[in-house]
Amino acid sequence: FAFGVALANVSRRGVELRAMMGDSERLVLPPLLLLAGALIDLRLSGHIWLLVGAALFARLASRGIGGALLTLRKEARGSGASLGLATTPAGAMSVCVGLLVYIRFPADIGGAVLTACVLSSFVGELIGTTALKRSLRKKGEISDDSQGSAAPLTPGAQLP
């Protein structure tokens, strides 16, 4: 880590090094996600599943409550609690953090954290997209008929 920081900031080829490392996410992330999936053991004890469920519920509930509180602001009025649920996607970084915890604590606790991170990412992707669309429709930002058509990328551009 420290060697990478030194090379990128002290070396006269630091810009080239950073550019070369920019594509490393595509190379490193898929094997890490595959490893995380292979390490998940669905035969966890009932108590551990309760812990995983409680963590997932707490995440969803906090996002829903946060969205409901956010609608108290004038700018967000009318979007509903789905505005908070739209922020639930956790992404691959959450799974990587769960994998690091599993490597450090490989017993039940590491397995529970890894499973919770993977489920949180999966459920977040399922709920987040739908909640975002619902929130944008409630606010009038997108219409019901815009499901299949893409919006123009630049203002004033015409779709074919």
Short mmCIF file of N, CA and C in Angstrom, two decimals:
data_model
loop_
_atom_site.label_atom_id
_atom_site.label_comp_id
_atom_site.label_asym_id
_atom_site.label_seq_id
_atom_site.Cartn_x
_atom_site.Cartn_y
_atom_site.Cartn_z
N PHE A 1 0.83 -1.19 0.00
CA PHE A 1 0.00 0.00 0.00
C PHE A 1 0.87 1.26 0.00
N ALA A 2 1.78 1.32 0.98
CA ALA A 2 2.64 2.50 1.09
C ALA A 2 3.54 2.63 -0.13
N PHE A 3 4.00 1.51 -0.66
CA PHE A 3 4.84 1.55 -1.85
C PHE A 3 4.06 2.11 -3.03
N GLY A 4 2.79 1.73 -3.17
CA GLY A 4 1.95 2.26 -4.24
C GLY A 4 1.74 3.75 -4.11
N VAL A 5 1.51 4.23 -2.89
CA VAL A 5 1.34 5.67 -2.66
C VAL A 5 2.61 6.41 -3.03
N ALA A 6 3.75 5.87 -2.61
CA ALA A 6 5.02 6.52 -2.92
C ALA A 6 5.28 6.55 -4.42
N LEU A 7 5.05 5.44 -5.09
CA LEU A 7 5.28 5.40 -6.54
C LEU A 7 4.38 6.36 -7.29
N ALA A 8 3.12 6.40 -6.91
CA ALA A 8 2.17 7.24 -7.63
C ALA A 8 2.41 8.72 -7.40
N ASN A 9 2.98 9.08 -6.25
CA ASN A 9 3.11 10.49 -5.92
C ASN A 9 4.53 11.04 -6.03
N VAL A 10 5.54 10.19 -6.01
CA VAL A 10 6.92 10.65 -6.06
C VAL A 10 7.54 10.40 -7.43
N SER A 11 7.17 9.31 -8.04
CA SER A 11 7.75 8.94 -9.33
C SER A 11 7.32 9.92 -10.42
N ARG A 12 8.23 10.17 -11.35
CA ARG A 12 7.86 11.05 -12.45
C ARG A 12 6.90 10.36 -13.41
N ARG A 13 6.70 9.08 -13.25
CA ARG A 13 5.74 8.33 -14.06
C ARG A 13 4.47 8.02 -13.26
N GLY A 14 4.21 8.81 -12.26
CA GLY A 14 3.02 8.61 -11.43
C GLY A 14 1.72 8.71 -12.20
N VAL A 15 1.65 9.64 -13.14
CA VAL A 15 0.43 9.80 -13.95
C VAL A 15 0.20 8.55 -14.79
N GLU A 16 1.28 8.03 -15.38
CA GLU A 16 1.16 6.81 -16.19
C GLU A 16 0.74 5.63 -15.32
N LEU A 17 1.31 5.55 -14.12
CA LEU A 17 0.97 4.46 -13.21
C LEU A 17 -0.50 4.50 -12.82
N ARG A 18 -1.00 5.69 -12.49
CA ARG A 18 -2.42 5.82 -12.13
C ARG A 18 -3.32 5.46 -13.31
N ALA A 19 -2.93 5.86 -14.51
CA ALA A 19 -3.72 5.52 -15.69
C ALA A 19 -3.73 4.01 -15.93
N MET A 20 -2.59 3.38 -15.69
CA MET A 20 -2.50 1.94 -15.88
C MET A 20 -3.35 1.19 -14.84
N MET A 21 -3.41 1.70 -13.64
CA MET A 21 -4.17 1.06 -12.57
C MET A 21 -5.67 1.36 -12.65
N GLY A 22 -6.05 2.33 -13.46
CA GLY A 22 -7.45 2.72 -13.56
C GLY A 22 -8.36 1.59 -14.00
N ASP A 23 -7.87 0.69 -14.85
CA ASP A 23 -8.67 -0.42 -15.33
C ASP A 23 -8.59 -1.65 -14.44
N SER A 24 -7.86 -1.57 -13.34
CA SER A 24 -7.66 -2.75 -12.50
C SER A 24 -8.94 -3.21 -11.81
N GLU A 25 -9.91 -2.31 -11.64
CA GLU A 25 -11.17 -2.71 -10.99
C GLU A 25 -11.85 -3.81 -11.79
N ARG A 26 -11.86 -3.68 -13.10
CA ARG A 26 -12.49 -4.70 -13.95
C ARG A 26 -11.77 -6.03 -13.85
N LEU A 27 -10.48 -6.01 -13.55
CA LEU A 27 -9.70 -7.24 -13.46
C LEU A 27 -9.79 -7.88 -12.08
N VAL A 28 -9.90 -7.08 -11.05
CA VAL A 28 -9.84 -7.58 -9.68
C VAL A 28 -11.23 -7.91 -9.12
N LEU A 29 -12.22 -7.12 -9.44
CA LEU A 29 -13.53 -7.26 -8.83
C LEU A 29 -14.24 -8.57 -9.15
N PRO A 30 -14.30 -9.04 -10.40
CA PRO A 30 -15.01 -10.30 -10.66
C PRO A 30 -14.48 -11.50 -9.88
N PRO A 31 -13.16 -11.72 -9.79
CA PRO A 31 -12.71 -12.85 -8.96
C PRO A 31 -13.06 -12.68 -7.48
N LEU A 32 -13.01 -11.44 -6.98
CA LEU A 32 -13.39 -11.23 -5.58
C LEU A 32 -14.86 -11.55 -5.34
N LEU A 33 -15.73 -11.14 -6.26
CA LEU A 33 -17.15 -11.43 -6.12
C LEU A 33 -17.41 -12.93 -6.24
N LEU A 34 -16.69 -13.60 -7.12
CA LEU A 34 -16.82 -15.05 -7.26
C LEU A 34 -16.37 -15.74 -5.97
N LEU A 35 -15.27 -15.29 -5.40
CA LEU A 35 -14.78 -15.85 -4.15
C LEU A 35 -15.78 -15.63 -3.03
N ALA A 36 -16.34 -14.43 -2.95
CA ALA A 36 -17.33 -14.14 -1.91
C ALA A 36 -18.54 -15.06 -2.05
N GLY A 37 -19.01 -15.27 -3.27
CA GLY A 37 -20.14 -16.17 -3.47
C GLY A 37 -19.81 -17.60 -3.10
N ALA A 38 -18.60 -18.04 -3.40
CA ALA A 38 -18.20 -19.41 -3.08
C ALA A 38 -18.05 -19.63 -1.58
N LEU A 39 -17.76 -18.59 -0.83
CA LEU A 39 -17.55 -18.72 0.62
C LEU A 39 -18.84 -18.65 1.42
N ILE A 40 -19.94 -18.27 0.79
CA ILE A 40 -21.21 -18.18 1.53
C ILE A 40 -21.72 -19.58 1.81
N ASP A 41 -22.00 -19.84 3.07
CA ASP A 41 -22.56 -21.12 3.50
C ASP A 41 -23.99 -20.88 3.96
N LEU A 42 -24.94 -21.41 3.22
CA LEU A 42 -26.35 -21.19 3.56
C LEU A 42 -26.81 -22.04 4.73
N ARG A 43 -25.92 -22.87 5.27
CA ARG A 43 -26.28 -23.71 6.42
C ARG A 43 -25.90 -23.06 7.74
N LEU A 44 -26.07 -21.76 7.82
CA LEU A 44 -25.80 -21.05 9.07
C LEU A 44 -26.85 -21.42 10.11
N SER A 45 -26.52 -21.25 11.37
CA SER A 45 -27.48 -21.56 12.43
C SER A 45 -28.64 -20.57 12.41
N GLY A 46 -29.72 -20.95 13.06
CA GLY A 46 -30.91 -20.09 13.11
C GLY A 46 -30.63 -18.74 13.74
N HIS A 47 -29.77 -18.72 14.76
CA HIS A 47 -29.44 -17.46 15.43
C HIS A 47 -28.68 -16.53 14.48
N ILE A 48 -27.80 -17.09 13.69
CA ILE A 48 -27.05 -16.28 12.74
C ILE A 48 -27.98 -15.72 11.67
N TRP A 49 -28.93 -16.54 11.19
CA TRP A 49 -29.89 -16.05 10.20
C TRP A 49 -30.74 -14.92 10.77
N LEU A 50 -31.07 -15.01 12.07
CA LEU A 50 -31.81 -13.91 12.71
C LEU A 50 -30.96 -12.64 12.71
N LEU A 51 -29.68 -12.78 12.97
CA LEU A 51 -28.77 -11.63 12.96
C LEU A 51 -28.68 -11.03 11.56
N VAL A 52 -28.56 -11.88 10.54
CA VAL A 52 -28.50 -11.41 9.16
C VAL A 52 -29.80 -10.71 8.78
N GLY A 53 -30.93 -11.31 9.15
CA GLY A 53 -32.24 -10.70 8.87
C GLY A 53 -32.41 -9.37 9.58
N ALA A 54 -31.96 -9.30 10.83
CA ALA A 54 -32.07 -8.05 11.58
C ALA A 54 -31.21 -6.95 10.94
N ALA A 55 -30.02 -7.31 10.47
CA ALA A 55 -29.16 -6.32 9.81
C ALA A 55 -29.80 -5.82 8.52
N LEU A 56 -30.37 -6.73 7.75
CA LEU A 56 -31.02 -6.34 6.50
C LEU A 56 -32.25 -5.48 6.76
N PHE A 57 -33.04 -5.88 7.76
CA PHE A 57 -34.23 -5.10 8.11
C PHE A 57 -33.84 -3.70 8.60
N ALA A 58 -32.80 -3.62 9.43
CA ALA A 58 -32.36 -2.32 9.95
C ALA A 58 -31.90 -1.41 8.81
N ARG A 59 -31.22 -1.98 7.84
CA ARG A 59 -30.77 -1.17 6.69
C ARG A 59 -31.95 -0.64 5.90
N LEU A 60 -32.91 -1.51 5.59
CA LEU A 60 -34.08 -1.08 4.82
C LEU A 60 -34.93 -0.09 5.62
N ALA A 61 -35.13 -0.37 6.91
CA ALA A 61 -35.95 0.52 7.73
C ALA A 61 -35.30 1.89 7.87
N SER A 62 -34.00 1.93 8.06
CA SER A 62 -33.33 3.23 8.20
C SER A 62 -33.41 4.03 6.91
N ARG A 63 -33.31 3.37 5.77
CA ARG A 63 -33.43 4.07 4.49
C ARG A 63 -34.85 4.57 4.28
N GLY A 64 -35.84 3.75 4.64
CA GLY A 64 -37.24 4.17 4.50
C GLY A 64 -37.57 5.34 5.41
N ILE A 65 -37.11 5.28 6.65
CA ILE A 65 -37.35 6.37 7.60
C ILE A 65 -36.62 7.63 7.15
N GLY A 66 -35.39 7.46 6.68
CA GLY A 66 -34.64 8.61 6.16
C GLY A 66 -35.33 9.26 4.99
N GLY A 67 -35.89 8.44 4.10
CA GLY A 67 -36.63 8.98 2.96
C GLY A 67 -37.89 9.70 3.39
N ALA A 68 -38.59 9.14 4.39
CA ALA A 68 -39.79 9.79 4.90
C ALA A 68 -39.45 11.13 5.54
N LEU A 69 -38.34 11.18 6.29
CA LEU A 69 -37.92 12.44 6.91
C LEU A 69 -37.46 13.44 5.85
N LEU A 70 -36.85 12.94 4.80
CA LEU A 70 -36.38 13.83 3.74
C LEU A 70 -37.55 14.52 3.04
N THR A 71 -38.69 13.85 2.97
CA THR A 71 -39.84 14.46 2.30
C THR A 71 -40.43 15.63 3.08
N LEU A 72 -39.92 15.87 4.28
CA LEU A 72 -40.34 17.06 5.02
C LEU A 72 -39.76 18.33 4.38
N ARG A 73 -38.70 18.17 3.62
CA ARG A 73 -38.13 19.31 2.90
C ARG A 73 -39.00 19.65 1.71
N LYS A 74 -39.09 20.91 1.41
CA LYS A 74 -39.96 21.38 0.32
C LYS A 74 -39.56 20.76 -1.02
N GLU A 75 -38.26 20.65 -1.28
CA GLU A 75 -37.79 20.14 -2.56
C GLU A 75 -38.16 18.68 -2.79
N ALA A 76 -38.28 17.91 -1.72
CA ALA A 76 -38.53 16.48 -1.85
C ALA A 76 -39.99 16.11 -1.61
N ARG A 77 -40.81 17.08 -1.27
CA ARG A 77 -42.22 16.78 -1.00
C ARG A 77 -42.88 16.11 -2.19
N GLY A 78 -43.65 15.10 -1.92
CA GLY A 78 -44.36 14.39 -2.97
C GLY A 78 -43.63 13.18 -3.51
N SER A 79 -42.39 12.99 -3.13
CA SER A 79 -41.65 11.84 -3.65
C SER A 79 -41.87 10.59 -2.82
N GLY A 80 -42.29 10.74 -1.57
CA GLY A 80 -42.59 9.60 -0.72
C GLY A 80 -41.36 8.97 -0.10
N ALA A 81 -41.63 7.98 0.75
CA ALA A 81 -40.54 7.28 1.45
C ALA A 81 -39.69 6.47 0.48
N SER A 82 -40.20 6.24 -0.72
CA SER A 82 -39.41 5.49 -1.70
C SER A 82 -38.13 6.23 -2.08
N LEU A 83 -38.08 7.52 -1.80
CA LEU A 83 -36.86 8.27 -2.06
C LEU A 83 -35.71 7.71 -1.23
N GLY A 84 -35.97 7.38 0.01
CA GLY A 84 -34.93 6.78 0.86
C GLY A 84 -34.58 5.37 0.43
N LEU A 85 -35.60 4.60 0.04
CA LEU A 85 -35.34 3.23 -0.41
C LEU A 85 -34.56 3.21 -1.72
N ALA A 86 -34.61 4.30 -2.46
CA ALA A 86 -33.84 4.37 -3.71
C ALA A 86 -32.34 4.37 -3.45
N THR A 87 -31.94 4.64 -2.22
CA THR A 87 -30.51 4.66 -1.88
C THR A 87 -30.02 3.34 -1.31
N THR A 88 -30.83 2.27 -1.37
CA THR A 88 -30.43 1.00 -0.78
C THR A 88 -29.39 0.19 -1.55
N PRO A 89 -29.19 0.38 -2.86
CA PRO A 89 -28.16 -0.43 -3.51
C PRO A 89 -26.80 -0.25 -2.84
N ALA A 90 -26.19 -1.39 -2.48
CA ALA A 90 -24.94 -1.35 -1.74
C ALA A 90 -23.73 -1.50 -2.65
N GLY A 91 -23.84 -2.26 -3.70
CA GLY A 91 -22.75 -2.40 -4.65
C GLY A 91 -21.71 -3.42 -4.24
N ALA A 92 -20.74 -3.55 -5.10
CA ALA A 92 -19.70 -4.56 -4.94
C ALA A 92 -18.76 -4.25 -3.78
N MET A 93 -18.59 -2.98 -3.45
CA MET A 93 -17.68 -2.63 -2.35
C MET A 93 -18.18 -3.21 -1.03
N SER A 94 -19.49 -3.23 -0.84
CA SER A 94 -20.07 -3.83 0.36
C SER A 94 -19.72 -5.31 0.44
N VAL A 95 -19.80 -6.00 -0.68
CA VAL A 95 -19.45 -7.42 -0.71
C VAL A 95 -17.96 -7.60 -0.41
N CYS A 96 -17.12 -6.73 -0.92
CA CYS A 96 -15.68 -6.80 -0.65
C CYS A 96 -15.38 -6.58 0.83
N VAL A 97 -16.09 -5.66 1.46
CA VAL A 97 -15.92 -5.44 2.90
C VAL A 97 -16.34 -6.69 3.67
N GLY A 98 -17.46 -7.29 3.27
CA GLY A 98 -17.90 -8.54 3.90
C GLY A 98 -16.87 -9.64 3.73
N LEU A 99 -16.25 -9.70 2.56
CA LEU A 99 -15.21 -10.70 2.31
C LEU A 99 -14.00 -10.47 3.21
N LEU A 100 -13.61 -9.21 3.40
CA LEU A 100 -12.49 -8.91 4.30
C LEU A 100 -12.80 -9.31 5.74
N VAL A 101 -14.03 -9.07 6.18
CA VAL A 101 -14.41 -9.48 7.54
C VAL A 101 -14.39 -11.00 7.64
N TYR A 102 -14.87 -11.69 6.61
CA TYR A 102 -14.86 -13.15 6.61
C TYR A 102 -13.44 -13.69 6.69
N ILE A 103 -12.51 -13.07 5.96
CA ILE A 103 -11.12 -13.53 5.99
C ILE A 103 -10.52 -13.31 7.37
N ARG A 104 -10.87 -12.21 8.01
CA ARG A 104 -10.33 -11.90 9.35
C ARG A 104 -10.99 -12.73 10.44
N PHE A 105 -12.30 -12.98 10.33
CA PHE A 105 -13.06 -13.74 11.32
C PHE A 105 -13.79 -14.87 10.59
N PRO A 106 -13.11 -15.98 10.28
CA PRO A 106 -13.70 -16.99 9.39
C PRO A 106 -14.81 -17.84 9.99
N ALA A 107 -15.12 -17.73 11.23
CA ALA A 107 -16.17 -18.57 11.83
C ALA A 107 -17.55 -17.99 11.53
N ASP A 108 -18.48 -18.22 12.44
CA ASP A 108 -19.87 -17.80 12.23
C ASP A 108 -20.02 -16.30 12.01
N ILE A 109 -19.28 -15.51 12.75
CA ILE A 109 -19.43 -14.05 12.64
C ILE A 109 -19.01 -13.57 11.26
N GLY A 110 -17.87 -14.03 10.77
CA GLY A 110 -17.44 -13.66 9.43
C GLY A 110 -18.42 -14.12 8.37
N GLY A 111 -18.95 -15.34 8.54
CA GLY A 111 -19.95 -15.85 7.60
C GLY A 111 -21.22 -15.04 7.64
N ALA A 112 -21.62 -14.61 8.83
CA ALA A 112 -22.83 -13.79 8.96
C ALA A 112 -22.64 -12.43 8.30
N VAL A 113 -21.49 -11.82 8.51
CA VAL A 113 -21.24 -10.50 7.92
C VAL A 113 -21.18 -10.60 6.40
N LEU A 114 -20.49 -11.62 5.89
CA LEU A 114 -20.40 -11.80 4.44
C LEU A 114 -21.79 -12.05 3.84
N THR A 115 -22.58 -12.91 4.48
CA THR A 115 -23.93 -13.19 3.99
C THR A 115 -24.80 -11.95 4.04
N ALA A 116 -24.70 -11.19 5.12
CA ALA A 116 -25.49 -9.95 5.24
C ALA A 116 -25.09 -8.95 4.16
N CYS A 117 -23.80 -8.83 3.89
CA CYS A 117 -23.34 -7.89 2.85
C CYS A 117 -23.83 -8.30 1.47
N VAL A 118 -23.76 -9.59 1.16
CA VAL A 118 -24.21 -10.07 -0.15
C VAL A 118 -25.72 -9.90 -0.28
N LEU A 119 -26.48 -10.28 0.76
CA LEU A 119 -27.93 -10.11 0.70
C LEU A 119 -28.32 -8.64 0.64
N SER A 120 -27.61 -7.81 1.37
CA SER A 120 -27.89 -6.38 1.34
C SER A 120 -27.67 -5.81 -0.05
N SER A 121 -26.60 -6.25 -0.69
CA SER A 121 -26.33 -5.79 -2.05
C SER A 121 -27.39 -6.29 -3.02
N PHE A 122 -27.76 -7.55 -2.90
CA PHE A 122 -28.75 -8.15 -3.79
C PHE A 122 -30.13 -7.51 -3.60
N VAL A 123 -30.58 -7.43 -2.37
CA VAL A 123 -31.90 -6.84 -2.09
C VAL A 123 -31.90 -5.36 -2.42
N GLY A 124 -30.81 -4.68 -2.14
CA GLY A 124 -30.71 -3.26 -2.46
C GLY A 124 -30.85 -2.99 -3.94
N GLU A 125 -30.24 -3.84 -4.77
CA GLU A 125 -30.36 -3.67 -6.22
C GLU A 125 -31.79 -3.93 -6.68
N LEU A 126 -32.45 -4.91 -6.07
CA LEU A 126 -33.84 -5.20 -6.45
C LEU A 126 -34.79 -4.07 -6.05
N ILE A 127 -34.64 -3.59 -4.83
CA ILE A 127 -35.55 -2.57 -4.30
C ILE A 127 -35.19 -1.18 -4.80
N GLY A 128 -33.91 -0.88 -4.86
CA GLY A 128 -33.46 0.48 -5.17
C GLY A 128 -33.91 1.00 -6.52
N THR A 129 -33.81 0.18 -7.55
CA THR A 129 -34.20 0.62 -8.89
C THR A 129 -35.69 0.92 -8.96
N THR A 130 -36.48 0.01 -8.41
CA THR A 130 -37.93 0.20 -8.41
C THR A 130 -38.32 1.43 -7.60
N ALA A 131 -37.70 1.58 -6.43
CA ALA A 131 -38.02 2.73 -5.57
C ALA A 131 -37.61 4.04 -6.23
N LEU A 132 -36.49 4.05 -6.93
CA LEU A 132 -36.07 5.27 -7.61
C LEU A 132 -37.06 5.65 -8.71
N LYS A 133 -37.48 4.68 -9.50
CA LYS A 133 -38.47 4.97 -10.55
C LYS A 133 -39.78 5.47 -9.94
N ARG A 134 -40.23 4.82 -8.85
CA ARG A 134 -41.47 5.24 -8.20
C ARG A 134 -41.35 6.67 -7.67
N SER A 135 -40.23 6.97 -7.06
CA SER A 135 -40.02 8.31 -6.51
C SER A 135 -39.98 9.36 -7.61
N LEU A 136 -39.30 9.07 -8.70
CA LEU A 136 -39.22 10.03 -9.81
C LEU A 136 -40.58 10.22 -10.49
N ARG A 137 -41.38 9.15 -10.56
CA ARG A 137 -42.73 9.29 -11.13
C ARG A 137 -43.61 10.14 -10.23
N LYS A 138 -43.54 9.90 -8.92
CA LYS A 138 -44.35 10.69 -7.98
C LYS A 138 -44.02 12.16 -8.07
N LYS A 139 -42.78 12.46 -8.29
CA LYS A 139 -42.32 13.84 -8.35
C LYS A 139 -42.55 14.46 -9.72
N GLY A 140 -42.93 13.63 -10.71
CA GLY A 140 -43.18 14.13 -12.05
C GLY A 140 -41.93 14.27 -12.90
N GLU A 141 -40.83 13.69 -12.45
CA GLU A 141 -39.57 13.78 -13.19
C GLU A 141 -39.57 12.86 -14.41
N ILE A 142 -40.25 11.72 -14.31
CA ILE A 142 -40.40 10.82 -15.45
C ILE A 142 -41.87 10.46 -15.55
N SER A 143 -42.29 10.07 -16.74
CA SER A 143 -43.69 9.70 -16.94
C SER A 143 -43.83 8.19 -16.96
N ASP A 144 -45.07 7.72 -16.85
CA ASP A 144 -45.33 6.29 -16.85
C ASP A 144 -44.97 5.64 -18.18
N ASP A 145 -45.06 6.38 -19.26
CA ASP A 145 -44.76 5.81 -20.57
C ASP A 145 -43.27 5.85 -20.90
N SER A 146 -42.43 6.31 -19.97
CA SER A 146 -41.00 6.42 -20.25
C SER A 146 -40.24 5.15 -19.87
N GLN A 147 -40.95 4.06 -19.56
CA GLN A 147 -40.26 2.84 -19.13
C GLN A 147 -39.36 2.27 -20.22
N GLY A 148 -39.85 2.22 -21.43
CA GLY A 148 -39.07 1.57 -22.48
C GLY A 148 -38.21 2.51 -23.29
N SER A 149 -38.44 3.81 -23.21
CA SER A 149 -37.68 4.73 -24.05
C SER A 149 -36.61 5.44 -23.24
N ALA A 150 -35.51 5.70 -23.87
CA ALA A 150 -34.41 6.39 -23.22
C ALA A 150 -34.58 7.89 -23.41
N ALA A 151 -34.16 8.62 -22.41
CA ALA A 151 -34.22 10.08 -22.49
C ALA A 151 -33.04 10.58 -23.32
N PRO A 152 -33.18 11.73 -23.97
CA PRO A 152 -32.05 12.28 -24.71
C PRO A 152 -30.89 12.57 -23.78
N LEU A 153 -29.68 12.34 -24.26
CA LEU A 153 -28.50 12.56 -23.44
C LEU A 153 -28.16 14.03 -23.29
N THR A 154 -28.52 14.83 -24.25
CA THR A 154 -28.25 16.26 -24.16
C THR A 154 -29.57 17.02 -24.24
N PRO A 155 -29.67 18.14 -23.52
CA PRO A 155 -30.90 18.92 -23.58
C PRO A 155 -31.18 19.36 -25.01
N GLY A 156 -32.40 19.22 -25.43
CA GLY A 156 -32.80 19.66 -26.76
C GLY A 156 -32.54 18.65 -27.85
N ALA A 157 -31.89 17.52 -27.52
CA ALA A 157 -31.62 16.50 -28.54
C ALA A 157 -32.90 15.74 -28.85
N GLN A 158 -33.05 15.33 -30.06
CA GLN A 158 -34.24 14.60 -30.49
C GLN A 158 -33.91 13.11 -30.59
N LEU A 159 -34.86 12.30 -30.14
CA LEU A 159 -34.72 10.86 -30.30
C LEU A 159 -35.14 10.47 -31.71
N PRO A 160 -34.50 9.45 -32.29
CA PRO A 160 -34.88 9.02 -33.65
C PRO A 160 -36.27 8.41 -33.67
#
